[in-house]
């Protein structure tokens, strides 16, 4: 079947896609998507309980592991490519689809072994179903990258909403019918198929297979180190869940996964829209290193101002928050939320540095950092699980990030022209304000017996702080809008 040709129309004026408009659309998209995901996640967690939730988590870990390298890291080359993306689009599609098909076959064969290794043999069928998303993801890697490159977050918003809500409806219906953890896997595959159809339909370029031998070498030289780094990013991001499941059991894994999901709310809702804009902004400024550094500092300031108050309130109100949202059955997860919410703030800043280094072509350096991070984190997690159980596993990522990885990233940024004073000048105020905000949040949590009222009181205080920080950074927000006007004027 031949896909219809998509004609690109260059838009100008108020309707043209710009970084600032892309951020606003991305924020709206993420807010709606994540609020929907959060809502359905709450329903499913209450219906499934920690044990079944842990079974699904095993399959989800397997899927994320595969998706970290399934298209060999080359799709991001489309976002970064300084010339016409038509030069590489069909080659990227061919490589992505072929590698995804091979990896899917391997996942089917290894599903039982992985489930056994994670201590839940019943998870193998769920792993196999979830693996179907791998081929789907590979097929649409190019259209998704093109949408990001062209700041078409409005189109992406429609696709993401279909993905979220279709998957949610299918999953809930199947849970009600008694399908258990498999419900979430089937819902994910059905939604991925629907989203893939939309990606192909609205791709800025026709989606075609092709193979340009002259482009394969540069693509693989760019993508393979990045794929290796992505594998380590996965390992760093999910080794805690693997250790929790292996050492503490599937029930604790369910508790830990829920705590992780809860702690990631701020990053998912507020920082991801900015990060979706960051790579193309950096790419368009790569001819001017000083402008790239200023863009990095601007995004760092805005992300910190938004995320710090949110994670601080979450950490301070962990007990009433978990009790109100998920119920008393999930209360043990609160002790993990305190540590994981704090770690979220650090992780968001690291991810922004990651995006910057990718665009400047230092994917090999990123790989070295991830190797160090993984080695240090694995040792800390094992020690934490042995000494303090769930709390120890949750504390390990924060300890390693602050003591081991932060100094390394600061050295790297200095070598790329950033001064420590400039970096500190963009983050010190949100960090300083978070200390008293945490104390106030803890006081609300301990002095107000009603969990909902305690959370609302702390949230209101956090919103006041967040608004004040954004007002203090209004010059940075204006800079983001200026990028959009300058780039549109240059087209």
Short mmCIF file of C-alpha atoms in Angstrom, two decimals, residues 103-468:
data_model
loop_
_atom_site.label_atom_id
_atom_site.label_comp_id
_atom_site.label_asym_id
_atom_site.label_seq_id
_atom_site.Cartn_x
_atom_site.Cartn_y
_atom_site.Cartn_z
CA UNK A 103 14.74 -6.95 18.06
CA UNK A 104 11.06 -7.92 18.26
CA UNK A 105 11.94 -11.50 17.28
CA UNK A 106 14.60 -11.58 19.97
CA UNK A 107 12.15 -10.24 22.55
CA UNK A 108 9.66 -13.01 21.82
CA UNK A 109 12.35 -15.63 22.33
CA UNK A 110 13.72 -14.09 25.54
CA UNK A 111 10.41 -13.23 27.23
CA UNK A 112 10.20 -16.30 29.46
CA UNK A 113 13.83 -16.00 30.53
CA UNK A 114 13.34 -12.34 31.46
CA UNK A 115 10.16 -13.02 33.41
CA UNK A 116 11.85 -15.84 35.33
CA UNK A 117 14.84 -13.62 36.08
CA UNK A 118 12.50 -10.97 37.50
CA UNK A 119 10.85 -13.55 39.74
CA UNK A 120 7.42 -13.69 38.09
CA UNK A 121 7.08 -16.36 35.40
CA UNK A 122 3.48 -15.33 34.74
CA UNK A 123 4.71 -12.05 33.26
CA UNK A 124 6.11 -13.75 30.11
CA UNK A 125 2.89 -13.54 28.01
CA UNK A 126 2.51 -9.88 28.98
CA UNK A 127 6.10 -9.23 27.89
CA UNK A 128 5.45 -10.85 24.50
CA UNK A 129 2.35 -8.75 23.85
CA UNK A 130 4.09 -5.54 24.90
CA UNK A 131 6.97 -6.34 22.55
CA UNK A 132 4.63 -5.70 19.62
CA UNK A 133 5.04 -1.99 20.31
CA UNK A 134 8.68 -2.27 19.23
CA UNK A 135 7.91 -2.79 15.53
CA UNK A 136 5.25 -0.08 15.64
CA UNK A 137 7.71 2.37 17.18
CA UNK A 138 10.34 1.60 14.55
CA UNK A 139 7.86 2.15 11.72
CA UNK A 140 7.02 5.69 12.86
CA UNK A 141 10.42 6.83 14.15
CA UNK A 142 10.96 9.07 11.13
CA UNK A 143 7.54 10.81 11.13
CA UNK A 144 7.80 11.44 14.88
CA UNK A 145 11.25 13.01 14.48
CA UNK A 146 10.04 15.18 11.59
CA UNK A 147 7.15 16.52 13.67
CA UNK A 148 9.59 17.46 16.43
CA UNK A 149 12.01 19.08 14.00
CA UNK A 150 9.28 21.30 12.53
CA UNK A 151 7.77 22.24 15.92
CA UNK A 152 4.45 20.63 14.92
CA UNK A 153 3.32 20.05 18.49
CA UNK A 154 -0.28 20.75 17.53
CA UNK A 155 -0.36 17.68 15.33
CA UNK A 156 1.56 15.72 17.92
CA UNK A 157 -1.02 16.72 20.51
CA UNK A 158 -3.84 15.11 18.53
CA UNK A 159 -1.87 11.90 18.06
CA UNK A 160 -0.87 11.71 21.72
CA UNK A 161 -4.44 12.22 22.90
CA UNK A 162 -5.66 9.37 20.73
CA UNK A 163 -2.85 7.22 22.11
CA UNK A 164 -3.59 8.01 25.74
CA UNK A 165 -7.36 7.78 25.75
CA UNK A 166 -7.78 4.81 23.44
CA UNK A 167 -5.25 2.84 25.47
CA UNK A 168 -6.98 3.88 28.69
CA UNK A 169 -10.44 2.83 27.56
CA UNK A 170 -9.26 -0.54 26.26
CA UNK A 171 -7.27 -1.24 29.44
CA UNK A 172 -10.10 -0.37 31.83
CA UNK A 173 -12.63 -2.44 29.93
CA UNK A 174 -10.32 -5.45 29.96
CA UNK A 175 -9.54 -5.04 33.67
CA UNK A 176 -13.26 -5.02 34.41
CA UNK A 177 -13.56 -8.22 32.36
CA UNK A 178 -10.89 -9.82 34.54
CA UNK A 179 -7.90 -9.85 32.19
CA UNK A 180 -5.54 -8.56 34.90
CA UNK A 181 -2.09 -7.25 34.01
CA UNK A 182 -2.55 -8.31 30.38
CA UNK A 183 -5.19 -5.57 30.09
CA UNK A 184 -2.58 -2.83 30.17
CA UNK A 185 -0.41 -4.59 27.57
CA UNK A 186 -3.27 -5.04 25.10
CA UNK A 187 -4.40 -1.45 25.62
CA UNK A 188 -0.87 -0.22 24.94
CA UNK A 189 -0.58 -2.16 21.66
CA UNK A 190 -4.00 -1.09 20.38
CA UNK A 191 -3.27 2.55 21.15
CA UNK A 192 0.18 2.34 19.54
CA UNK A 193 -1.31 1.01 16.30
CA UNK A 194 -3.82 3.86 16.16
CA UNK A 195 -1.12 6.45 16.88
CA UNK A 196 1.12 4.94 14.20
CA UNK A 197 -1.58 5.37 11.57
CA UNK A 198 -1.86 9.05 12.50
CA UNK A 199 1.92 9.56 12.49
CA UNK A 200 2.11 8.17 8.97
CA UNK A 201 -0.86 10.21 7.80
CA UNK A 202 0.41 13.54 9.12
CA UNK A 203 4.14 13.13 8.55
CA UNK A 204 5.66 16.32 7.09
CA UNK A 205 7.31 14.11 4.45
CA UNK A 206 6.02 10.97 2.71
CA UNK A 207 7.03 7.87 4.67
CA UNK A 208 8.98 5.67 2.30
CA UNK A 209 11.61 2.95 2.42
CA UNK A 210 14.94 3.73 0.81
CA UNK A 211 18.63 3.14 1.21
CA UNK A 212 21.34 5.69 0.51
CA UNK A 213 24.69 3.97 1.06
CA UNK A 214 26.45 7.31 1.38
CA UNK A 215 24.29 8.29 4.36
CA UNK A 216 24.45 4.99 6.25
CA UNK A 217 27.95 5.56 7.62
CA UNK A 218 27.29 9.06 9.02
CA UNK A 219 23.93 7.94 10.44
CA UNK A 220 25.39 4.93 12.22
CA UNK A 221 28.39 6.90 13.49
CA UNK A 222 25.94 9.35 15.01
CA UNK A 223 23.31 6.86 16.11
CA UNK A 224 25.21 3.87 17.50
CA UNK A 225 27.00 5.76 20.30
CA UNK A 226 23.68 7.43 21.07
CA UNK A 227 21.91 4.05 21.08
CA UNK A 228 24.56 2.70 23.43
CA UNK A 229 24.07 5.75 25.59
CA UNK A 230 20.29 5.26 25.47
CA UNK A 231 20.70 1.69 26.68
CA UNK A 232 22.67 3.01 29.61
CA UNK A 233 20.09 5.75 30.13
CA UNK A 234 17.53 2.97 30.42
CA UNK A 235 19.80 1.02 32.74
CA UNK A 236 20.31 4.07 34.92
CA UNK A 237 16.59 4.85 34.87
CA UNK A 238 15.30 1.32 35.50
CA UNK A 239 18.02 -0.60 37.32
CA UNK A 240 16.39 0.57 40.55
CA UNK A 241 13.18 -1.23 39.60
CA UNK A 242 15.10 -4.33 38.58
CA UNK A 243 16.95 -4.38 41.91
CA UNK A 244 13.71 -3.74 43.82
CA UNK A 245 12.02 -6.68 42.10
CA UNK A 246 14.95 -9.07 42.35
CA UNK A 247 15.93 -8.30 45.96
CA UNK A 248 12.69 -7.18 47.61
CA UNK A 249 9.93 -9.04 45.71
CA UNK A 250 7.15 -8.26 43.27
CA UNK A 251 4.91 -6.52 45.83
CA UNK A 252 7.69 -4.09 46.75
CA UNK A 253 8.34 -3.64 43.02
CA UNK A 254 4.71 -2.61 42.59
CA UNK A 255 5.04 -0.10 45.44
CA UNK A 256 8.28 1.26 44.05
CA UNK A 257 6.93 1.61 40.51
CA UNK A 258 3.92 3.51 41.77
CA UNK A 259 6.19 5.80 43.81
CA UNK A 260 8.36 6.37 40.75
CA UNK A 261 5.35 7.20 38.59
CA UNK A 262 4.07 9.63 41.19
CA UNK A 263 7.47 11.30 41.59
CA UNK A 264 7.78 11.70 37.82
CA UNK A 265 4.57 13.74 37.52
CA UNK A 266 6.39 17.12 37.67
CA UNK A 267 8.92 16.13 35.02
CA UNK A 268 6.27 14.63 32.75
CA UNK A 269 3.87 17.54 32.98
CA UNK A 270 6.12 20.58 33.10
CA UNK A 271 9.64 19.84 31.89
CA UNK A 272 9.02 17.48 28.96
CA UNK A 273 7.42 20.18 26.76
CA UNK A 274 10.51 22.33 27.21
CA UNK A 275 12.78 19.37 26.52
CA UNK A 276 10.84 18.55 23.35
CA UNK A 277 11.68 22.04 22.09
CA UNK A 278 15.31 22.04 23.28
CA UNK A 279 16.97 19.78 20.64
CA UNK A 280 15.60 21.62 17.58
CA UNK A 281 16.37 25.00 19.18
CA UNK A 282 19.94 23.89 19.89
CA UNK A 283 20.22 22.47 16.38
CA UNK A 284 19.13 25.74 14.76
CA UNK A 285 21.68 27.65 16.83
CA UNK A 286 24.57 25.22 16.39
CA UNK A 287 26.30 27.63 13.98
CA UNK A 288 26.73 30.04 16.92
CA UNK A 289 28.13 28.35 20.09
CA UNK A 290 27.57 31.42 22.27
CA UNK A 291 23.89 31.51 21.29
CA UNK A 292 23.61 27.80 22.03
CA UNK A 293 25.05 28.31 25.50
CA UNK A 294 22.64 31.15 26.17
CA UNK A 295 19.74 28.98 25.01
CA UNK A 296 20.88 26.24 27.37
CA UNK A 297 21.08 28.66 30.31
CA UNK A 298 17.65 30.07 29.50
CA UNK A 299 16.01 26.65 29.40
CA UNK A 300 17.85 25.66 32.58
CA UNK A 301 16.45 28.69 34.39
CA UNK A 302 12.87 28.12 33.27
CA UNK A 303 12.89 24.37 33.94
CA UNK A 304 14.35 24.84 37.42
CA UNK A 305 11.85 27.56 38.31
CA UNK A 306 8.95 25.32 37.33
CA UNK A 307 10.06 21.94 38.63
CA UNK A 308 11.63 22.77 42.00
CA UNK A 309 8.47 24.04 43.76
CA UNK A 310 6.42 21.11 42.46
CA UNK A 311 8.81 18.36 43.58
CA UNK A 312 9.33 20.10 46.91
CA UNK A 313 5.61 20.10 47.70
CA UNK A 314 5.35 16.48 46.57
CA UNK A 315 8.20 15.37 48.82
CA UNK A 316 6.83 17.27 51.80
CA UNK A 317 3.30 15.87 51.46
CA UNK A 318 4.18 12.31 50.39
CA UNK A 319 2.11 10.55 53.08
CA UNK A 320 -1.20 12.44 52.64
CA UNK A 321 -0.68 12.53 48.86
CA UNK A 322 -0.32 8.75 48.50
CA UNK A 323 -3.12 8.13 51.01
CA UNK A 324 -5.59 10.38 49.22
CA UNK A 325 -4.72 9.43 45.64
CA UNK A 326 -4.13 5.69 45.84
CA UNK A 327 -5.56 4.58 49.18
CA UNK A 328 -4.08 3.14 52.35
CA UNK A 329 -3.08 -0.11 50.57
CA UNK A 330 -0.34 1.87 48.82
CA UNK A 331 0.81 3.91 51.85
CA UNK A 332 4.24 2.17 52.12
CA UNK A 333 5.12 3.80 48.79
CA UNK A 334 5.20 7.22 50.50
CA UNK A 335 8.64 6.64 52.01
CA UNK A 336 10.01 6.17 48.50
CA UNK A 337 8.21 9.23 47.11
CA UNK A 338 10.13 11.59 49.41
CA UNK A 339 13.48 10.57 47.91
CA UNK A 340 12.32 10.02 44.34
CA UNK A 341 10.55 13.38 44.06
CA UNK A 342 13.75 15.15 45.09
CA UNK A 343 15.73 13.10 42.58
CA UNK A 344 13.31 14.15 39.83
CA UNK A 345 14.51 17.74 40.04
CA UNK A 346 18.14 16.69 39.57
CA UNK A 347 17.26 14.26 36.79
CA UNK A 348 15.43 16.92 34.78
CA UNK A 349 18.49 19.14 34.78
CA UNK A 350 20.70 16.23 33.73
CA UNK A 351 18.37 15.44 30.82
CA UNK A 352 18.68 19.01 29.57
CA UNK A 353 22.48 18.68 29.62
CA UNK A 354 22.07 15.39 27.74
CA UNK A 355 20.05 17.11 25.01
CA UNK A 356 22.69 19.82 24.66
CA UNK A 357 25.58 17.37 24.37
CA UNK A 358 23.71 15.32 21.76
CA UNK A 359 23.27 18.34 19.50
CA UNK A 360 26.92 19.40 19.80
CA UNK A 361 27.87 15.89 18.71
CA UNK A 362 29.29 14.55 21.99
CA UNK A 363 27.32 11.31 22.08
CA UNK A 364 30.51 9.38 22.88
CA UNK A 365 31.07 11.53 25.96
CA UNK A 366 27.48 10.94 27.04
CA UNK A 367 28.13 7.21 26.83
CA UNK A 368 31.07 7.49 29.23
CA UNK A 369 28.98 9.44 31.74
CA UNK A 370 26.21 6.85 31.59
CA UNK A 371 28.69 4.02 32.19
CA UNK A 372 29.95 5.76 35.32
CA UNK A 373 26.40 6.49 36.46
CA UNK A 374 25.24 2.93 35.99
CA UNK A 375 28.21 1.43 37.85
CA UNK A 376 27.85 3.78 40.81
CA UNK A 377 24.07 3.44 40.93
CA UNK A 378 24.06 -0.35 40.82
CA UNK A 379 26.40 -0.54 43.79
CA UNK A 380 24.38 2.04 45.73
CA UNK A 381 21.07 0.30 44.99
CA UNK A 382 22.30 -3.09 46.17
CA UNK A 383 23.67 -1.52 49.35
CA UNK A 384 20.50 0.49 49.88
CA UNK A 385 18.19 -2.49 49.39
CA UNK A 386 20.29 -4.57 51.78
CA UNK A 387 20.47 -1.95 54.51
CA UNK A 388 17.15 -0.08 54.30
CA UNK A 389 14.83 -1.95 51.94
CA UNK A 390 12.42 0.21 49.94
CA UNK A 391 13.70 3.44 51.46
CA UNK A 392 17.30 2.53 50.64
CA UNK A 393 16.51 1.77 47.00
CA UNK A 394 14.68 5.10 46.68
CA UNK A 395 17.51 7.11 48.24
CA UNK A 396 20.29 5.61 46.11
CA UNK A 397 19.56 7.50 42.83
CA UNK A 398 19.60 10.89 44.58
CA UNK A 399 22.83 10.16 46.45
CA UNK A 400 24.65 9.00 43.31
CA UNK A 401 23.33 11.87 41.19
CA UNK A 402 24.47 14.57 43.61
CA UNK A 403 27.78 13.09 44.75
CA UNK A 404 29.02 11.38 41.57
CA UNK A 405 27.29 12.65 38.43
CA UNK A 406 26.71 16.34 39.13
CA UNK A 407 30.45 17.09 39.49
CA UNK A 408 31.16 15.27 36.22
CA UNK A 409 28.53 17.23 34.30
CA UNK A 410 29.82 20.51 35.74
CA UNK A 411 33.32 19.72 34.47
CA UNK A 412 31.95 18.85 31.02
CA UNK A 413 29.93 22.05 30.82
CA UNK A 414 32.94 24.14 31.81
CA UNK A 415 34.89 22.57 28.95
CA UNK A 416 32.09 23.65 26.61
CA UNK A 417 32.30 27.29 27.63
CA UNK A 418 29.88 27.47 30.59
CA UNK A 419 31.02 29.18 33.77
CA UNK A 420 29.99 27.81 37.14
CA UNK A 421 28.82 31.29 38.10
CA UNK A 422 26.48 31.46 35.09
CA UNK A 423 25.04 28.03 35.85
CA UNK A 424 24.57 28.78 39.55
CA UNK A 425 23.02 32.14 38.73
CA UNK A 426 20.18 30.41 36.88
CA UNK A 427 19.33 27.83 39.56
CA UNK A 428 20.22 29.22 42.98
CA UNK A 429 16.95 31.04 43.67
CA UNK A 430 14.58 28.07 43.06
CA UNK A 431 16.87 25.82 45.11
CA UNK A 432 17.07 28.30 47.99
CA UNK A 433 13.33 28.92 48.06
CA UNK A 434 12.62 25.18 48.10
CA UNK A 435 14.13 24.75 51.57
CA UNK A 436 11.48 26.75 53.48
CA UNK A 437 8.80 25.49 51.09
CA UNK A 438 9.65 21.91 52.07
CA UNK A 439 9.36 22.81 55.75
CA UNK A 440 5.96 24.41 55.22
CA UNK A 441 4.75 21.38 53.24
CA UNK A 442 5.85 18.96 55.96
CA UNK A 443 4.09 21.12 58.55
CA UNK A 444 0.84 21.02 56.58
CA UNK A 445 1.16 17.24 56.17
CA UNK A 446 1.67 16.66 59.89
CA UNK A 447 -0.76 19.22 61.29
CA UNK A 448 -3.79 18.74 59.01
CA UNK A 449 -5.47 15.37 59.56
CA UNK A 450 -7.47 15.38 56.33
CA UNK A 451 -5.11 14.19 53.55
CA UNK A 452 -6.85 16.19 50.81
CA UNK A 453 -6.79 19.45 52.78
CA UNK A 454 -3.13 18.95 53.67
CA UNK A 455 -2.19 18.45 50.03
CA UNK A 456 -4.30 21.40 48.87
CA UNK A 457 -2.76 23.75 51.45
CA UNK A 458 0.77 22.80 50.46
CA UNK A 459 -0.09 22.94 46.76
CA UNK A 460 -1.49 26.46 47.06
CA UNK A 461 1.71 27.59 48.76
CA UNK A 462 3.78 25.91 46.06
CA UNK A 463 1.79 27.63 43.30
CA UNK A 464 2.47 31.02 44.86
CA UNK A 465 6.19 30.25 44.96
CA UNK A 466 6.18 28.92 41.38
CA UNK A 467 4.42 32.03 40.08
CA UNK A 468 6.91 34.29 41.84
#
